[in-house]
PDB file of C-alpha atoms in Angstrom:
ATOM      1  CA  UNK A   1      90.786 204.367  70.332  1.00 84.00           C
ATOM      2  CA  UNK A   2      88.598 201.464  70.684  1.00 89.00           C
ATOM      3  CA  UNK A   3      87.782 198.381  67.495  1.00 92.00           C
ATOM      4  CA  UNK A   4      84.763 195.720  68.434  1.00 93.00           C
ATOM      5  CA  UNK A   5      85.347 192.514  66.403  1.00 94.00           C
ATOM      6  CA  UNK A   6      82.654 190.385  66.552  1.00 93.00           C
ATOM      7  CA  UNK A   7      82.876 186.128  65.560  1.00 92.00           C
ATOM      8  CA  UNK A   8      86.697 186.817  65.568  1.00 94.00           C
ATOM      9  CA  UNK A   9      90.233 185.039  66.588  1.00 93.00           C
ATOM     10  CA  UNK A  10      92.899 185.430  67.798  1.00 93.00           C
ATOM     11  CA  UNK A  11      95.210 186.418  64.636  1.00 94.00           C
ATOM     12  CA  UNK A  12      92.521 189.195  63.551  1.00 95.00           C
ATOM     13  CA  UNK A  13      92.888 190.440  67.389  1.00 94.00           C
ATOM     14  CA  UNK A  14      96.605 190.962  66.935  1.00 92.00           C
ATOM     15  CA  UNK A  15      96.178 192.885  63.868  1.00 93.00           C
ATOM     16  CA  UNK A  16      93.583 194.713  65.503  1.00 92.00           C
ATOM     17  CA  UNK A  17      96.218 195.521  68.028  1.00 89.00           C
ATOM     18  CA  UNK A  18      98.991 196.341  65.630  1.00 88.00           C
ATOM     19  CA  UNK A  19      96.534 198.507  63.462  1.00 88.00           C
ATOM     20  CA  UNK A  20      95.332 200.550  67.030  1.00 85.00           C
ATOM     21  CA  UNK A  21      98.749 201.527  67.905  1.00 82.00           C
ATOM     22  CA  UNK A  22      99.481 202.708  64.530  1.00 83.00           C
ATOM     23  CA  UNK A  23      96.511 204.673  64.543  1.00 83.00           C
ATOM     24  CA  UNK A  24      97.570 206.487  68.216  1.00 77.00           C
ATOM     25  CA  UNK A  25     100.823 207.040  67.153  1.00 71.00           C
ATOM     26  CA  UNK A  26     102.577 204.248  69.321  1.00 64.00           C
ATOM     27  CA  UNK A  27     103.656 201.303  67.314  1.00 51.00           C
ATOM     28  CA  UNK A  28     106.653 200.116  69.699  1.00 52.00           C
ATOM     29  CA  UNK A  29     105.579 198.048  72.694  1.00 60.00           C
ATOM     30  CA  UNK A  30     106.232 199.319  75.545  1.00 72.00           C
ATOM     31  CA  UNK A  31     104.304 196.477  77.891  1.00 79.00           C
ATOM     32  CA  UNK A  32     106.222 194.507  80.815  1.00 87.00           C
ATOM     33  CA  UNK A  33     103.663 192.318  81.433  1.00 92.00           C
ATOM     34  CA  UNK A  34     100.376 190.447  80.418  1.00 95.00           C
ATOM     35  CA  UNK A  35      97.410 190.649  83.203  1.00 96.00           C
ATOM     36  CA  UNK A  36      94.891 188.012  82.435  1.00 98.00           C
ATOM     37  CA  UNK A  37      91.563 189.191  84.269  1.00 98.00           C
ATOM     38  CA  UNK A  38      89.209 186.547  84.072  1.00 97.00           C
ATOM     39  CA  UNK A  39      85.732 187.535  85.384  1.00 96.00           C
ATOM     40  CA  UNK A  40      81.973 187.734  84.539  1.00 93.00           C
ATOM     41  CA  UNK A  41      80.191 191.118  82.778  1.00 92.00           C
ATOM     42  CA  UNK A  42      79.024 191.898  86.582  1.00 92.00           C
ATOM     43  CA  UNK A  43      82.352 192.688  87.585  1.00 94.00           C
ATOM     44  CA  UNK A  44      84.326 192.926  84.354  1.00 95.00           C
ATOM     45  CA  UNK A  45      83.681 197.019  84.794  1.00 95.00           C
ATOM     46  CA  UNK A  46      85.578 197.498  88.022  1.00 96.00           C
ATOM     47  CA  UNK A  47      88.163 195.054  87.387  1.00 96.00           C
ATOM     48  CA  UNK A  48      89.119 197.045  84.154  1.00 95.00           C
ATOM     49  CA  UNK A  49      89.076 200.636  85.861  1.00 95.00           C
ATOM     50  CA  UNK A  50      91.212 199.216  88.679  1.00 96.00           C
ATOM     51  CA  UNK A  51      93.891 197.462  86.132  1.00 95.00           C
ATOM     52  CA  UNK A  52      94.133 200.367  83.901  1.00 93.00           C
ATOM     53  CA  UNK A  53      94.925 202.997  86.835  1.00 93.00           C
ATOM     54  CA  UNK A  54      97.497 200.240  87.932  1.00 93.00           C
ATOM     55  CA  UNK A  55      99.283 200.228  84.527  1.00 90.00           C
ATOM     56  CA  UNK A  56     100.090 203.907  84.783  1.00 89.00           C
ATOM     57  CA  UNK A  57     102.816 202.347  87.522  1.00 90.00           C
ATOM     58  CA  UNK A  58     103.113 198.907  85.273  1.00 89.00           C
ATOM     59  CA  UNK A  59     102.404 199.326  81.587  1.00 90.00           C
ATOM     60  CA  UNK A  60     100.644 196.066  80.513  1.00 91.00           C
ATOM     61  CA  UNK A  61      98.791 194.650  78.225  1.00 93.00           C
ATOM     62  CA  UNK A  62      95.452 193.656  79.817  1.00 95.00           C
ATOM     63  CA  UNK A  63      93.662 190.980  78.455  1.00 97.00           C
ATOM     64  CA  UNK A  64      89.718 190.391  79.662  1.00 97.00           C
ATOM     65  CA  UNK A  65      88.339 187.147  79.425  1.00 97.00           C
ATOM     66  CA  UNK A  66      84.367 187.037  80.275  1.00 96.00           C
ATOM     67  CA  UNK A  67      82.846 183.812  79.389  1.00 89.00           C
ATOM     68  CA  UNK A  68      79.025 184.158  78.432  1.00 83.00           C
ATOM     69  CA  UNK A  69      76.746 181.946  78.954  1.00 74.00           C
ATOM     70  CA  UNK A  70      73.442 181.745  76.266  1.00 63.00           C
ATOM     71  CA  UNK A  71      70.203 181.581  76.949  1.00 64.00           C
ATOM     72  CA  UNK A  72      69.085 178.834  74.807  1.00 62.00           C
ATOM     73  CA  UNK A  73      70.763 175.257  74.375  1.00 66.00           C
ATOM     74  CA  UNK A  74      71.267 176.085  70.708  1.00 63.00           C
ATOM     75  CA  UNK A  75      73.252 179.175  71.242  1.00 61.00           C
ATOM     76  CA  UNK A  76      74.961 177.673  74.137  1.00 63.00           C
ATOM     77  CA  UNK A  77      76.915 175.189  71.710  1.00 69.00           C
ATOM     78  CA  UNK A  78      77.544 177.910  69.270  1.00 81.00           C
ATOM     79  CA  UNK A  79      81.052 178.839  69.679  1.00 87.00           C
ATOM     80  CA  UNK A  80      82.236 182.367  69.065  1.00 91.00           C
ATOM     81  CA  UNK A  81      84.527 185.064  70.551  1.00 94.00           C
ATOM     82  CA  UNK A  82      83.912 188.492  70.439  1.00 94.00           C
ATOM     83  CA  UNK A  83      86.360 191.065  71.069  1.00 95.00           C
ATOM     84  CA  UNK A  84      87.288 194.942  71.807  1.00 95.00           C
ATOM     85  CA  UNK A  85      90.345 196.538  71.506  1.00 94.00           C
ATOM     86  CA  UNK A  86      91.516 199.011  73.613  1.00 92.00           C
ATOM     87  CA  UNK A  87      94.271 201.573  72.833  1.00 88.00           C
ATOM     88  CA  UNK A  88      95.349 204.910  74.245  1.00 80.00           C
ATOM     89  CA  UNK A  89      93.384 206.662  76.935  1.00 77.00           C
ATOM     90  CA  UNK A  90      90.994 204.539  76.866  1.00 74.00           C
ATOM     91  CA  UNK A  91      93.446 201.756  78.070  1.00 74.00           C
ATOM     92  CA  UNK A  92      95.125 203.852  80.611  1.00 76.00           C
ATOM     93  CA  UNK A  93      99.434 203.321  80.195  1.00 78.00           C
ATOM     94  CA  UNK A  94      99.027 199.859  78.413  1.00 84.00           C
ATOM     95  CA  UNK A  95      96.552 197.938  75.761  1.00 91.00           C
ATOM     96  CA  UNK A  96      92.994 196.510  77.116  1.00 94.00           C
ATOM     97  CA  UNK A  97      91.448 193.607  74.964  1.00 96.00           C
ATOM     98  CA  UNK A  98      88.113 192.633  76.038  1.00 97.00           C
ATOM     99  CA  UNK A  99      87.243 188.907  75.232  1.00 97.00           C
ATOM    100  CA  UNK A 100      83.962 187.441  75.374  1.00 95.00           C
ATOM    101  CA  UNK A 101      83.726 184.200  74.804  1.00 94.00           C
ATOM    102  CA  UNK A 102      80.705 182.368  73.742  1.00 90.00           C
ATOM    103  CA  UNK A 103      79.862 178.055  73.668  1.00 87.00           C
ATOM    104  CA  UNK A 104      82.736 175.946  73.361  1.00 86.00           C
ATOM    105  CA  UNK A 105      85.507 179.082  72.875  1.00 90.00           C
ATOM    106  CA  UNK A 106      84.913 179.653  76.591  1.00 88.00           C
ATOM    107  CA  UNK A 107      85.694 176.342  77.678  1.00 87.00           C
ATOM    108  CA  UNK A 108      88.968 176.419  75.958  1.00 91.00           C
ATOM    109  CA  UNK A 109      89.613 180.163  76.857  1.00 94.00           C
ATOM    110  CA  UNK A 110      93.924 179.378  76.756  1.00 94.00           C
ATOM    111  CA  UNK A 111      93.893 178.708  73.118  1.00 94.00           C
ATOM    112  CA  UNK A 112      92.475 182.319  72.504  1.00 95.00           C
ATOM    113  CA  UNK A 113      94.646 183.598  75.369  1.00 96.00           C
ATOM    114  CA  UNK A 114      98.163 182.205  74.501  1.00 96.00           C
ATOM    115  CA  UNK A 115      98.729 183.489  71.268  1.00 96.00           C
ATOM    116  CA  UNK A 116      98.041 187.005  72.628  1.00 95.00           C
ATOM    117  CA  UNK A 117     100.612 186.949  75.231  1.00 95.00           C
ATOM    118  CA  UNK A 118     103.351 189.452  75.147  1.00 91.00           C
ATOM    119  CA  UNK A 119     106.545 187.519  74.095  1.00 89.00           C
ATOM    120  CA  UNK A 120     108.981 186.965  76.860  1.00 89.00           C
ATOM    121  CA  UNK A 121     107.330 188.870  79.160  1.00 92.00           C
ATOM    122  CA  UNK A 122     106.203 187.632  82.731  1.00 95.00           C
ATOM    123  CA  UNK A 123     101.691 186.848  82.938  1.00 97.00           C
ATOM    124  CA  UNK A 124     100.152 187.623  85.697  1.00 97.00           C
ATOM    125  CA  UNK A 125      96.161 185.849  86.128  1.00 98.00           C
ATOM    126  CA  UNK A 126      93.681 187.527  88.321  1.00 98.00           C
ATOM    127  CA  UNK A 127      90.276 186.029  89.471  1.00 98.00           C
ATOM    128  CA  UNK A 128      88.466 189.153  90.921  1.00 96.00           C
ATOM    129  CA  UNK A 129      85.677 186.841  91.545  1.00 94.00           C
ATOM    130  CA  UNK A 130      84.709 182.659  91.004  1.00 92.00           C
ATOM    131  CA  UNK A 131      88.570 181.605  91.733  1.00 95.00           C
ATOM    132  CA  UNK A 132      89.474 178.045  90.696  1.00 95.00           C
ATOM    133  CA  UNK A 133      89.940 176.214  94.077  1.00 94.00           C
ATOM    134  CA  UNK A 134      93.619 175.205  92.132  1.00 96.00           C
ATOM    135  CA  UNK A 135      94.853 178.527  90.168  1.00 97.00           C
ATOM    136  CA  UNK A 136      98.093 176.386  89.540  1.00 96.00           C
ATOM    137  CA  UNK A 137      96.085 173.856  87.817  1.00 96.00           C
ATOM    138  CA  UNK A 138      93.423 176.198  85.813  1.00 96.00           C
ATOM    139  CA  UNK A 139      94.553 175.874  82.090  1.00 96.00           C
ATOM    140  CA  UNK A 140      94.432 179.875  81.876  1.00 97.00           C
ATOM    141  CA  UNK A 141      96.402 179.925  85.609  1.00 96.00           C
ATOM    142  CA  UNK A 142      98.670 177.573  84.403  1.00 96.00           C
ATOM    143  CA  UNK A 143     100.217 179.780  82.084  1.00 95.00           C
ATOM    144  CA  UNK A 144     101.075 182.504  84.584  1.00 96.00           C
ATOM    145  CA  UNK A 145     103.874 183.359  87.184  1.00 95.00           C
ATOM    146  CA  UNK A 146     101.483 185.035  89.003  1.00 96.00           C
ATOM    147  CA  UNK A 147      98.303 183.939  90.200  1.00 97.00           C
ATOM    148  CA  UNK A 148      95.832 186.524  92.437  1.00 98.00           C
ATOM    149  CA  UNK A 149      92.677 185.265  94.162  1.00 97.00           C
ATOM    150  CA  UNK A 150      90.543 187.069  96.426  1.00 97.00           C
ATOM    151  CA  UNK A 151      89.023 185.075  99.527  1.00 95.00           C
ATOM    152  CA  UNK A 152      87.186 188.598 100.078  1.00 93.00           C
ATOM    153  CA  UNK A 153      85.273 188.501  97.103  1.00 92.00           C
ATOM    154  CA  UNK A 154      83.376 184.557  98.341  1.00 93.00           C
ATOM    155  CA  UNK A 155      79.962 183.741 100.394  1.00 92.00           C
ATOM    156  CA  UNK A 156      82.659 181.685 102.823  1.00 94.00           C
ATOM    157  CA  UNK A 157      86.317 183.601 102.990  1.00 94.00           C
ATOM    158  CA  UNK A 158      87.351 181.350 105.829  1.00 94.00           C
ATOM    159  CA  UNK A 159      86.627 178.147 104.186  1.00 95.00           C
ATOM    160  CA  UNK A 160      88.346 179.818 100.584  1.00 95.00           C
ATOM    161  CA  UNK A 161      91.421 180.403 103.164  1.00 95.00           C
ATOM    162  CA  UNK A 162      91.722 176.771 103.805  1.00 95.00           C
ATOM    163  CA  UNK A 163      91.029 175.670  99.924  1.00 95.00           C
ATOM    164  CA  UNK A 164      94.145 178.034  99.008  1.00 95.00           C
ATOM    165  CA  UNK A 165      96.090 176.254 101.710  1.00 96.00           C
ATOM    166  CA  UNK A 166      95.374 172.893 101.054  1.00 95.00           C
ATOM    167  CA  UNK A 167      96.253 174.144  96.533  1.00 95.00           C
ATOM    168  CA  UNK A 168      98.714 176.560  97.582  1.00 96.00           C
ATOM    169  CA  UNK A 169     101.433 176.875  94.953  1.00 96.00           C
ATOM    170  CA  UNK A 170     104.358 179.092  94.274  1.00 96.00           C
ATOM    171  CA  UNK A 171     103.608 182.315  92.612  1.00 96.00           C
ATOM    172  CA  UNK A 172      99.946 182.066  94.584  1.00 97.00           C
ATOM    173  CA  UNK A 173      98.849 185.006  96.226  1.00 97.00           C
ATOM    174  CA  UNK A 174      95.100 186.713  97.736  1.00 97.00           C
ATOM    175  CA  UNK A 175      94.566 190.079  97.788  1.00 97.00           C
ATOM    176  CA  UNK A 176      93.167 189.586 101.707  1.00 96.00           C
ATOM    177  CA  UNK A 177      96.766 188.874 102.137  1.00 97.00           C
ATOM    178  CA  UNK A 178      98.143 192.481 100.139  1.00 97.00           C
ATOM    179  CA  UNK A 179      95.655 194.522 101.777  1.00 95.00           C
ATOM    180  CA  UNK A 180      97.320 193.671 105.005  1.00 95.00           C
ATOM    181  CA  UNK A 181     100.702 195.459 104.276  1.00 95.00           C
ATOM    182  CA  UNK A 182     100.038 198.802 105.730  1.00 94.00           C
ATOM    183  CA  UNK A 183      99.472 196.442 109.076  1.00 94.00           C
ATOM    184  CA  UNK A 184     102.076 194.580 109.134  1.00 93.00           C
ATOM    185  CA  UNK A 185     104.351 197.830 108.344  1.00 92.00           C
ATOM    186  CA  UNK A 186     103.139 199.554 110.836  1.00 92.00           C
ATOM    187  CA  UNK A 187     103.047 196.478 113.641  1.00 91.00           C
ATOM    188  CA  UNK A 188     106.783 195.865 112.566  1.00 90.00           C
ATOM    189  CA  UNK A 189     107.501 199.581 113.325  1.00 89.00           C
ATOM    190  CA  UNK A 190     105.998 199.381 116.630  1.00 90.00           C
ATOM    191  CA  UNK A 191     107.422 196.369 118.069  1.00 88.00           C
ATOM    192  CA  UNK A 192     111.213 197.939 116.714  1.00 88.00           C
ATOM    193  CA  UNK A 193     110.278 201.321 119.209  1.00 87.00           C
ATOM    194  CA  UNK A 194     109.132 199.141 121.886  1.00 82.00           C
ATOM    195  CA  UNK A 195     111.791 196.615 122.625  1.00 83.00           C
ATOM    196  CA  UNK A 196     110.184 194.255 124.618  1.00 86.00           C
ATOM    197  CA  UNK A 197     108.915 190.841 124.247  1.00 90.00           C
ATOM    198  CA  UNK A 198     104.905 190.262 123.354  1.00 92.00           C
ATOM    199  CA  UNK A 199     103.181 187.810 125.770  1.00 93.00           C
ATOM    200  CA  UNK A 200      99.633 187.685 123.745  1.00 93.00           C
ATOM    201  CA  UNK A 201      97.811 189.464 121.130  1.00 95.00           C
ATOM    202  CA  UNK A 202      94.022 190.007 119.541  1.00 96.00           C
ATOM    203  CA  UNK A 203      93.158 191.070 116.715  1.00 96.00           C
ATOM    204  CA  UNK A 204      89.510 192.834 115.917  1.00 95.00           C
ATOM    205  CA  UNK A 205      87.357 192.764 113.263  1.00 94.00           C
ATOM    206  CA  UNK A 206      84.382 192.339 111.298  1.00 92.00           C
ATOM    207  CA  UNK A 207      83.542 188.679 111.333  1.00 92.00           C
ATOM    208  CA  UNK A 208      84.541 186.514 108.852  1.00 92.00           C
ATOM    209  CA  UNK A 209      87.082 188.979 107.347  1.00 94.00           C
ATOM    210  CA  UNK A 210      90.012 187.010 105.847  1.00 96.00           C
ATOM    211  CA  UNK A 211      92.328 189.739 106.296  1.00 96.00           C
ATOM    212  CA  UNK A 212      92.078 189.468 110.286  1.00 96.00           C
ATOM    213  CA  UNK A 213      92.527 185.615 110.298  1.00 96.00           C
ATOM    214  CA  UNK A 214      95.862 186.232 108.206  1.00 96.00           C
ATOM    215  CA  UNK A 215      97.187 188.932 110.016  1.00 96.00           C
ATOM    216  CA  UNK A 216      96.340 186.652 113.481  1.00 95.00           C
ATOM    217  CA  UNK A 217      98.179 183.362 111.435  1.00 95.00           C
ATOM    218  CA  UNK A 218     100.944 185.663 111.183  1.00 94.00           C
ATOM    219  CA  UNK A 219     100.904 187.094 114.423  1.00 91.00           C
ATOM    220  CA  UNK A 220     101.033 183.122 115.544  1.00 93.00           C
ATOM    221  CA  UNK A 221     103.603 182.379 113.227  1.00 92.00           C
ATOM    222  CA  UNK A 222     105.773 185.035 113.442  1.00 91.00           C
ATOM    223  CA  UNK A 223     105.218 185.397 117.587  1.00 90.00           C
ATOM    224  CA  UNK A 224     104.844 182.267 118.969  1.00 91.00           C
ATOM    225  CA  UNK A 225     101.991 183.543 120.982  1.00 91.00           C
ATOM    226  CA  UNK A 226      97.972 182.807 121.326  1.00 91.00           C
ATOM    227  CA  UNK A 227      96.227 185.658 119.448  1.00 94.00           C
ATOM    228  CA  UNK A 228      92.386 186.562 119.967  1.00 95.00           C
ATOM    229  CA  UNK A 229      89.953 187.093 117.275  1.00 94.00           C
ATOM    230  CA  UNK A 230      87.237 189.730 118.488  1.00 95.00           C
ATOM    231  CA  UNK A 231      84.494 190.350 116.193  1.00 94.00           C
ATOM    232  CA  UNK A 232      83.651 193.843 115.920  1.00 91.00           C
ATOM    233  CA  UNK A 233      81.285 195.818 113.629  1.00 86.00           C
ATOM    234  CA  UNK A 234      83.914 196.866 111.244  1.00 79.00           C
ATOM    235  CA  UNK A 235      84.870 197.701 108.658  1.00 83.00           C
ATOM    236  CA  UNK A 236      87.735 195.354 107.976  1.00 87.00           C
ATOM    237  CA  UNK A 237      90.492 195.230 110.261  1.00 92.00           C
ATOM    238  CA  UNK A 238      89.873 197.881 113.617  1.00 93.00           C
ATOM    239  CA  UNK A 239      92.451 197.327 115.907  1.00 95.00           C
ATOM    240  CA  UNK A 240      95.236 195.274 117.039  1.00 96.00           C
ATOM    241  CA  UNK A 241      96.531 194.738 120.478  1.00 95.00           C
ATOM    242  CA  UNK A 242      99.578 193.098 121.641  1.00 94.00           C
ATOM    243  CA  UNK A 243     100.320 192.218 125.232  1.00 94.00           C
ATOM    244  CA  UNK A 244     104.197 192.529 126.711  1.00 93.00           C
ATOM    245  CA  UNK A 245     105.439 193.046 130.326  1.00 93.00           C
ATOM    246  CA  UNK A 246     105.304 196.783 129.971  1.00 90.00           C
ATOM    247  CA  UNK A 247     101.704 197.345 129.090  1.00 92.00           C
ATOM    248  CA  UNK A 248      99.974 196.716 126.065  1.00 94.00           C
ATOM    249  CA  UNK A 249     100.391 198.176 122.344  1.00 94.00           C
ATOM    250  CA  UNK A 250      97.796 198.904 120.489  1.00 95.00           C
ATOM    251  CA  UNK A 251      96.590 199.985 117.140  1.00 94.00           C
ATOM    252  CA  UNK A 252      93.214 201.449 116.752  1.00 94.00           C
ATOM    253  CA  UNK A 253      91.799 201.994 113.351  1.00 91.00           C
ATOM    254  CA  UNK A 254      88.002 202.416 114.038  1.00 84.00           C
ATOM    255  CA  UNK A 255      86.963 203.993 110.557  1.00 80.00           C
ATOM    256  CA  UNK A 256      88.382 206.596 108.117  1.00 83.00           C
ATOM    257  CA  UNK A 257      92.247 206.348 106.963  1.00 89.00           C
ATOM    258  CA  UNK A 258      94.447 207.061 110.141  1.00 90.00           C
ATOM    259  CA  UNK A 259      95.063 204.724 112.732  1.00 93.00           C
ATOM    260  CA  UNK A 260      96.304 205.804 116.548  1.00 93.00           C
ATOM    261  CA  UNK A 261      99.210 204.047 118.108  1.00 93.00           C
ATOM    262  CA  UNK A 262     100.293 203.847 121.473  1.00 94.00           C
ATOM    263  CA  UNK A 263     103.188 202.119 122.933  1.00 92.00           C
ATOM    264  CA  UNK A 264     104.192 201.868 126.593  1.00 90.00           C
ATOM    265  CA  UNK A 265     106.059 205.082 127.771  1.00 88.00           C
ATOM    266  CA  UNK A 266     105.710 206.824 124.849  1.00 90.00           C
ATOM    267  CA  UNK A 267     103.041 209.465 123.392  1.00 91.00           C
ATOM    268  CA  UNK A 268      99.974 208.267 121.408  1.00 90.00           C
ATOM    269  CA  UNK A 269     100.706 209.157 117.900  1.00 91.00           C
ATOM    270  CA  UNK A 270      98.573 209.315 114.788  1.00 93.00           C
ATOM    271  CA  UNK A 271      98.897 207.522 111.570  1.00 89.00           C
ATOM    272  CA  UNK A 272      97.947 207.209 108.042  1.00 88.00           C
ATOM    273  CA  UNK A 273      96.547 203.608 107.529  1.00 91.00           C
ATOM    274  CA  UNK A 274      93.805 204.027 104.907  1.00 89.00           C
ATOM    275  CA  UNK A 275      92.003 201.296 103.621  1.00 89.00           C
ATOM    276  CA  UNK A 276      93.085 201.137 100.009  1.00 93.00           C
ATOM    277  CA  UNK A 277      91.808 200.818  96.292  1.00 95.00           C
ATOM    278  CA  UNK A 278      91.611 197.795  94.275  1.00 96.00           C
ATOM    279  CA  UNK A 279      93.815 199.534  91.719  1.00 96.00           C
ATOM    280  CA  UNK A 280      96.446 199.816  94.723  1.00 96.00           C
ATOM    281  CA  UNK A 281      96.372 196.264  95.735  1.00 97.00           C
ATOM    282  CA  UNK A 282      97.010 195.272  92.047  1.00 97.00           C
ATOM    283  CA  UNK A 283      99.783 197.700  91.595  1.00 96.00           C
ATOM    284  CA  UNK A 284     101.006 196.148  94.624  1.00 96.00           C
ATOM    285  CA  UNK A 285     101.299 192.958  93.697  1.00 95.00           C
ATOM    286  CA  UNK A 286     102.599 193.602  89.643  1.00 94.00           C
ATOM    287  CA  UNK A 287     105.927 195.198  91.632  1.00 92.00           C
ATOM    288  CA  UNK A 288     106.436 191.764  92.807  1.00 87.00           C
ATOM    289  CA  UNK A 289     106.297 188.300  91.006  1.00 90.00           C
ATOM    290  CA  UNK A 290     108.597 185.557  92.881  1.00 91.00           C
ATOM    291  CA  UNK A 291     106.775 183.674  95.781  1.00 92.00           C
ATOM    292  CA  UNK A 292     105.352 184.788  98.769  1.00 93.00           C
ATOM    293  CA  UNK A 293     106.906 182.951 101.132  1.00 94.00           C
ATOM    294  CA  UNK A 294     105.251 185.092 104.298  1.00 94.00           C
ATOM    295  CA  UNK A 295     102.181 184.861 102.721  1.00 96.00           C
ATOM    296  CA  UNK A 296     102.283 181.280 102.418  1.00 96.00           C
ATOM    297  CA  UNK A 297     103.125 180.749 105.923  1.00 95.00           C
ATOM    298  CA  UNK A 298     100.516 182.683 107.389  1.00 95.00           C
ATOM    299  CA  UNK A 299      98.053 180.422 105.212  1.00 95.00           C
ATOM    300  CA  UNK A 300      99.408 177.518 106.057  1.00 94.00           C
ATOM    301  CA  UNK A 301     100.157 178.200 109.544  1.00 90.00           C
ATOM    302  CA  UNK A 302      97.881 175.791 111.851  1.00 70.00           C
ATOM    303  CA  UNK A 303      96.872 173.344 109.157  1.00 63.00           C
TER     304      UNK A 303
END
């Protein structure tokens, strides 16, 4: 079910959410958190789609903040809030409200979002693009227990990592780090099987890949060894090599959903290691809302 509201306010939006719930036969609130997505029109569709898919694992109220920029100076100064309320099959397993903010309202988005937050529920803010330099001090970011950015979506990812490291606050995370979870799990399992000392390492990836840089920093911080950054054609991280006294441990994933694991003295194995969707990444981040100390250590290593 969808309800369109033009030139509205937060009170009318809340009433429309209740009306929509009753209409589809779900008057009770079963949401576990509020997910606030701050984006533009270009990326709104993909972001909402990912959030709806993630809501099947984490039923949530999704508030999509879209700041509109009018062409004329007069329209640019006219405050207006338009909204679209989605409940039922149009909103995954939760509720979705698209908020289009015009004029002065766009500069005070927190005043619109605050009355729409679920009471006594955690708040997560996600910037698919154009994240603030200091997420924890952003008016919307300050409302959240978890703040999600994506260094992969900016023009200079490595500069974005430097900015994130300088402004890090507990609760910050980045999807460039989330993409590494299967890699880190597989590498930890390989080292447990090898039972040897790592003396060197190398990470192979496409140029300027923030996930590869975070993986290299994680290696340096955890293993206290030099890590080479090797540029390949990609996509994303294509291989990791670890030098040991017994030979080289290697994980290769040049393309496709599988990787090849080679450990000295053991037969080569094929392992699942696909590139995950944005919905899967967001779902993982919503599973834990406590500070990610491993991310902080990797992000700040070498500063």
